[in-house]
Amino acid sequence: MELRQLAVVVAVAEEGGFTAAAQRLRTVQSTVSTVVRALERDLGTPLFHRTTHRVALTPAGEAFVPAARAALEAAERARAAVSPVGGCVRVGLCPGLLADSHRLLAKLRHGHPGLAVELRRVRTGEVGCAVAESTVDVVVTALPGGLTTAHASDPAPAADRAATAEPNTARAGDPAHVGPAATPASGPTPATGGTAVAPAAGPRASDGRIFGDGLVTTPLPAEELVLATAPGGSRSAPASLSGLALVDFPPGWAIRDAVDRAFPSRRVTLEVDDLAAAAEIVRAGLAACVLPASAAARFPELTVRRFDRPPPWQLAAVHRSPVDAAVEAVLGQLG
């Protein structure tokens, strides 16, 4: 039994499903299912009752999950005991990103109890200045145009990027796709915390030209933008959003910037500055909304549809170099 298996089971239990757990863990649903099945075989008993839309804990699962949480917390305390990190780290968040920021704070508190964390809002156009002027130590943002740092500083040939992309095909239990079936010409660049991964070139970090000289841009694990609509709605939608009423976010939000570029002809019916407010509007059937998959997972009652060609979307952490221990701790939890 491994800590990773425990973490996967806890994520499925807390998120109420394999797809939502995969989004939280920044992996794919098939990996989550495989890990859970392997652990259930080792234990000799099922941990979950599987249904079409949600999963529920079995009696064995009800007993197992609290013990798994305790084991994970003990492992974090043990890790912190041998590599303590103290001081204060100021983390900037662009509006609308890291809908599960409370989990980041919880992980940092468990893993580094001596580290104080301050969260501050940073608009997308202020990222470079905020880090360069030491207003914050690290900012979580979205790369302009969905570029990866590998694309920005040393582009790989298009054929190489296409070879690394995985077709976005539907699987049982996945959200429905939007638009005509197509294989993307390029896909999200895989990444792990603390390093930028360039296709076929190995780990490397950006030279900072995206946000300013002297800054480092570290890609975070890839996710995608999805379309959220009212519960019980159709599982299909047009490739273009020009015919839909949409709720959007103010300029300066990373989501707004990405949607502006991907769907310039869309019709913005409503504009709000809160994810929960947008979800309520969608739930009421007044409009649809383009959201990061991790944000959409917070509202399981909504119908979530995936794009065959997802709009460019790559989150990254922007910070100075060299990286101090506090920022390294944040990058480790983000990855």
JSON list of C-alpha atoms in Angstrom, two decimals, residues 2 11 21 32 40 44 54 75 86 88 117 129 137 188 217 284 287 294:
[
{"chain": "A", "resi": 2, "resn": "GLU", "atom": "CA", "xyz": [1.46, 3.36, -1.06]},
{"chain": "A", "resi": 11, "resn": "ALA", "atom": "CA", "xyz": [-9.66, 12.44, -3.49]},
{"chain": "A", "resi": 21, "resn": "ALA", "atom": "CA", "xyz": [-10.78, 13.39, -8.47]},
{"chain": "A", "resi": 32, "resn": "VAL", "atom": "CA", "xyz": [-7.52, 7.13, -10.89]},
{"chain": "A", "resi": 40, "resn": "GLU", "atom": "CA", "xyz": [-9.30, -2.78, -3.74]},
{"chain": "A", "resi": 44, "resn": "GLY", "atom": "CA", "xyz": [-9.87, -7.82, -0.89]},
{"chain": "A", "resi": 54, "resn": "ARG", "atom": "CA", "xyz": [-21.41, 9.47, -8.72]},
{"chain": "A", "resi": 75, "resn": "ALA", "atom": "CA", "xyz": [3.45, 11.55, 6.35]},
{"chain": "A", "resi": 86, "resn": "GLY", "atom": "CA", "xyz": [9.81, 28.93, 7.98]},
{"chain": "A", "resi": 88, "resn": "CYS", "atom": "CA", "xyz": [6.39, 34.01, 5.18]},
{"chain": "A", "resi": 117, "resn": "VAL", "atom": "CA", "xyz": [1.23, 32.14, 3.71]},
{"chain": "A", "resi": 129, "resn": "CYS", "atom": "CA", "xyz": [5.57, 43.99, -12.00]},
{"chain": "A", "resi": 137, "resn": "ASP", "atom": "CA", "xyz": [7.03, 36.11, -4.10]},
{"chain": "A", "resi": 188, "resn": "PRO", "atom": "CA", "xyz": [-1.07, 20.78, -23.44]},
{"chain": "A", "resi": 217, "resn": "THR", "atom": "CA", "xyz": [7.99, 30.88, -15.53]},
{"chain": "A", "resi": 284, "resn": "ALA", "atom": "CA", "xyz": [-30.69, 28.71, -13.43]},
{"chain": "A", "resi": 287, "resn": "ALA", "atom": "CA", "xyz": [-26.42, 31.39, -19.61]},
{"chain": "A", "resi": 294, "resn": "SER", "atom": "CA", "xyz": [-10.99, 22.29, -11.79]}
]
